[in-house]
CSV table of C-alpha atoms in Angstrom, one decimal:
chain,number,residue,atom,x,y,z
A,3,MET,CA,0.0,0.0,0.0
A,4,GLY,CA,1.1,3.5,-0.6
A,5,ARG,CA,1.9,6.0,2.1
A,6,PHE,CA,0.4,9.4,2.4
A,7,PRO,CA,3.2,12.0,2.6
A,8,ILE,CA,2.1,13.8,5.8
A,9,ARG,CA,5.6,15.1,6.6
A,10,ALA,CA,6.2,16.5,3.1
A,11,SER,CA,3.5,19.2,3.5
A,12,SER,CA,4.4,20.3,7.0
A,13,PRO,CA,7.4,22.6,6.2
A,14,ALA,CA,5.3,24.4,3.6
A,15,VAL,CA,2.5,25.0,6.1
A,16,GLU,CA,5.0,26.3,8.7
A,17,SER,CA,6.6,28.8,6.3
A,18,VAL,CA,3.2,30.2,5.2
A,19,ALA,CA,2.1,30.5,8.9
A,20,TRP,CA,5.3,32.4,9.7
A,21,VAL,CA,4.8,34.8,6.8
A,22,ALA,CA,1.2,35.4,7.8
A,23,GLU,CA,2.3,36.2,11.4
A,24,ARG,CA,5.0,38.6,10.1
A,25,LYS,CA,2.3,40.5,8.2
A,26,ASP,CA,0.2,40.8,11.3
A,27,VAL,CA,3.2,42.1,13.3
A,28,LEU,CA,4.1,44.7,10.6
A,29,CYS,CA,0.5,45.8,10.4
A,30,ALA,CA,0.3,46.2,14.2
A,31,PHE,CA,3.6,48.1,14.3
A,32,PHE,CA,2.4,50.6,11.7
A,33,TRP,CA,-1.0,50.9,13.3
A,34,PHE,CA,0.4,51.7,16.8
A,35,SER,CA,3.0,54.0,15.3
A,36,ARG,CA,0.4,55.9,13.4
A,37,TYR,CA,-1.8,56.0,16.5
A,38,GLY,CA,1.1,57.3,18.6
A,39,LEU,CA,1.9,59.9,16.0
A,40,ARG,CA,-1.8,61.0,16.2
A,41,ALA,CA,-1.4,61.6,19.9
A,42,LEU,CA,1.7,63.7,19.3
A,43,CYS,CA,0.0,65.6,16.4
A,44,ARG,CA,-2.1,67.6,18.8
A,45,THR,CA,1.0,69.3,20.2
A,46,ALA,CA,3.4,69.0,17.3
A,47,GLY,CA,1.2,70.7,14.7
A,48,PRO,CA,0.7,69.9,11.0
A,49,GLY,CA,4.3,69.0,10.3
A,50,THR,CA,3.6,65.4,11.3
A,51,LEU,CA,1.1,64.9,8.4
A,52,PRO,CA,3.7,63.5,5.9
A,53,GLY,CA,5.0,61.1,8.5
A,54,GLY,CA,1.5,59.9,9.4
A,55,LEU,CA,0.6,59.5,5.7
A,56,ALA,CA,3.8,57.5,5.2
A,57,LEU,CA,3.1,55.2,8.1
A,58,PHE,CA,-0.5,54.7,6.9
A,59,ILE,CA,0.7,53.8,3.4
A,60,LEU,CA,3.3,51.4,4.7
A,61,GLY,CA,0.6,49.8,6.9
A,62,VAL,CA,-1.7,49.4,3.9
A,63,MET,CA,1.2,47.8,2.0
A,64,SER,CA,1.8,45.3,4.8
A,65,LYS,CA,-1.9,44.4,5.3
A,66,PRO,CA,-5.0,46.0,3.9
A,67,MET,CA,-6.9,45.6,7.1
A,68,ILE,CA,-5.4,48.9,8.4
A,69,VAL,CA,-7.7,51.0,6.2
A,70,THR,CA,-10.1,51.0,9.2
A,71,LEU,CA,-7.6,53.2,11.1
A,72,PRO,CA,-8.9,56.6,9.9
A,73,PHE,CA,-12.4,55.7,10.9
A,74,LEU,CA,-11.2,54.6,14.3
A,75,LEU,CA,-9.3,57.8,14.8
A,76,LEU,CA,-12.5,59.8,13.9
A,77,VAL,CA,-14.6,57.8,16.3
A,78,LEU,CA,-12.0,58.4,19.1
A,79,ASP,CA,-11.9,62.1,18.3
A,80,ALA,CA,-15.7,62.4,18.3
A,81,TRP,CA,-16.8,60.2,21.2
A,82,PRO,CA,-14.5,59.8,24.2
A,83,LEU,CA,-12.1,62.7,23.5
A,84,ARG,CA,-14.8,65.1,22.3
A,85,ARG,CA,-12.4,66.9,20.0
A,86,LEU,CA,-15.0,67.4,17.3
A,87,SER,CA,-17.5,69.3,19.4
A,88,ARG,CA,-18.3,72.9,18.4
A,89,LYS,CA,-18.2,74.2,22.0
A,90,ARG,CA,-14.8,75.2,23.2
């Protein structure tokens, strides 16, 4: 009887899993970096815009899931931080 090559497919699965985890780590790094830059942007002024845009583009290139970041930043500004209110 023939044998099923179980061990032959295992290294390929491990390399794919490692690459997928690396993409997640890169995406998280760019997400947190952009979020941290947003926190600094309130005091540093508009000069941080090119850096933030570069971090966002690099994050999209690592994993497209990061496109939700601008929406999350708007929600954080509107709800708990109340930065979008008209009363000052």
